[in-house]
Coordinates of N, CA and C in Angstrom, one line a residue:
X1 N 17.9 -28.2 -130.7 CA 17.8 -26.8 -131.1 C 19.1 -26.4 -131.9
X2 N 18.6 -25.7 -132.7 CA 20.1 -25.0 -133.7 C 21.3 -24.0 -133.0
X3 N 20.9 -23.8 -131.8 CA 21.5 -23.1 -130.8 C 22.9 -23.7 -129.6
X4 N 22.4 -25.3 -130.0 CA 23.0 -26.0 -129.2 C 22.8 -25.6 -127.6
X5 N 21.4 -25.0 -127.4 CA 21.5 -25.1 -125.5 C 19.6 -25.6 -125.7
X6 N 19.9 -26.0 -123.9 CA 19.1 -26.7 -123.6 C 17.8 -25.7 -123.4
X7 N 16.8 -26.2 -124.2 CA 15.2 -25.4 -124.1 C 14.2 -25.6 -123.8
X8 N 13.2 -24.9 -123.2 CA 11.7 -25.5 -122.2 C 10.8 -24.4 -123.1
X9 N 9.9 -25.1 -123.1 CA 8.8 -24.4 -123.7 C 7.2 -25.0 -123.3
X10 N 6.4 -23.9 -123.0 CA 5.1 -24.1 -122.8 C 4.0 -23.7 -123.0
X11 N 3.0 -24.5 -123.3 CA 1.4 -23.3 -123.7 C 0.7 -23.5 -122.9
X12 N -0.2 -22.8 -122.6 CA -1.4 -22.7 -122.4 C -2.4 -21.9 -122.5
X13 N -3.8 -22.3 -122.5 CA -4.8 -21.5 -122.8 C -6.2 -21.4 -122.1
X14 N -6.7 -20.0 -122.1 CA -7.9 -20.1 -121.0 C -8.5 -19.3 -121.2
X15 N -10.3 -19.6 -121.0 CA -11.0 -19.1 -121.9 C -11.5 -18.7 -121.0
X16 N -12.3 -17.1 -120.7 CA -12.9 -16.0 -119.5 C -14.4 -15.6 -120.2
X17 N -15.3 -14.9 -119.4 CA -16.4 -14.7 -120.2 C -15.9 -12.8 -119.7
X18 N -15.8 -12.4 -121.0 CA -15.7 -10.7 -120.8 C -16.9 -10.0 -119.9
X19 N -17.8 -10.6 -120.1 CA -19.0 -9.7 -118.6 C -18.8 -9.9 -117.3
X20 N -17.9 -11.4 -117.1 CA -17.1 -11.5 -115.3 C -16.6 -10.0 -115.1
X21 N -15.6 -9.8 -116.4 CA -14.9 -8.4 -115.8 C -15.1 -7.3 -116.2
X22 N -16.5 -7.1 -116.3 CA -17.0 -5.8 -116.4 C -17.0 -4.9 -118.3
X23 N -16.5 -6.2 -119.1 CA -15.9 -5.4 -120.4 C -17.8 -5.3 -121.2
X24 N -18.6 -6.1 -120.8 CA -19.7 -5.8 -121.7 C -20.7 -4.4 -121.4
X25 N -19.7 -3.6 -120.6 CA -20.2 -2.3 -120.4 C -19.5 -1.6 -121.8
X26 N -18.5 -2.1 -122.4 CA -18.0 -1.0 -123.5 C -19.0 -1.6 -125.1
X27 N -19.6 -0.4 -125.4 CA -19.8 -0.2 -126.5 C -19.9 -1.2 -127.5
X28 N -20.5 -2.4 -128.2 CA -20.5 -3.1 -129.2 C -19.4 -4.1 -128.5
X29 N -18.9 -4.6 -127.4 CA -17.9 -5.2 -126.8 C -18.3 -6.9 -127.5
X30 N -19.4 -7.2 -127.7 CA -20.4 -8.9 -127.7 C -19.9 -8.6 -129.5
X31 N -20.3 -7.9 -129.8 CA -20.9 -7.6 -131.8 C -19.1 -7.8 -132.1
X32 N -18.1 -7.8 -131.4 CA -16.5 -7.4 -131.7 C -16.0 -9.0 -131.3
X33 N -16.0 -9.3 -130.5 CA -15.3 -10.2 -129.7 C -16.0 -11.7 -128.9
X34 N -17.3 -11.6 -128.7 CA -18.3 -12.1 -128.4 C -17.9 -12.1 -126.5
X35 N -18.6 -12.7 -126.1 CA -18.6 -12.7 -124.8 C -17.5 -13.5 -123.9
X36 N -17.4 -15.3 -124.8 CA -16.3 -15.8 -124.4 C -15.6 -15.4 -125.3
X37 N -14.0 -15.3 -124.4 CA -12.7 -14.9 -125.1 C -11.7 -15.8 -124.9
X38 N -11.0 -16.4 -126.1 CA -9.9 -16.8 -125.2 C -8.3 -16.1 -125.8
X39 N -7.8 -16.9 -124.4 CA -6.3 -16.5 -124.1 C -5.5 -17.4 -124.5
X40 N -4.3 -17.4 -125.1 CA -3.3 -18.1 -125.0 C -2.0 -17.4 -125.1
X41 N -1.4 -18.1 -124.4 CA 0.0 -17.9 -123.8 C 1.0 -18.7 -124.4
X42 N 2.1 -18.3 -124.7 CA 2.9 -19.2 -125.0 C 4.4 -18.7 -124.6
X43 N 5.2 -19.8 -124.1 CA 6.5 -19.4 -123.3 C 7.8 -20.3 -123.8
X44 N 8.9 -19.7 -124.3 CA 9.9 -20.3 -124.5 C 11.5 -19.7 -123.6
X45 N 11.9 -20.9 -123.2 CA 13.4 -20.4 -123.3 C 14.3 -21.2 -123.3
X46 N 15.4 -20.5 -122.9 CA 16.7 -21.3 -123.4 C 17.8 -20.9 -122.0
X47 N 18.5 -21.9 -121.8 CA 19.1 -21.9 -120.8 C 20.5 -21.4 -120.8
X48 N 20.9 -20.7 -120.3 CA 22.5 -19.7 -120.3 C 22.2 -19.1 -121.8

């Protein structure tokens, strides 16, 4: 790294169906976004 410290970094990703949690009660929720949705995360850092 250009920073000269030591760095960790991680992804991950995970994909939910919006009607588990109740979202295909909102309005055109499927016609927007469809039913599966996914997540991703992404995490960096740097130490001191």
């Amino acid at each position: 790294p250009m920073n000269g410290k030591k760095q960790v970094g991680l992804v991950g990703d995970l994909t939910i169906k919006a009607s588990e949690y109740g979202a295909n009660s909102w309005e055109n929720f499927k016609a927007v976004l469809g039913d599966e949705v996914t997540i991703e995360i992404v995490v960096e850092a740097n130490a001191g």
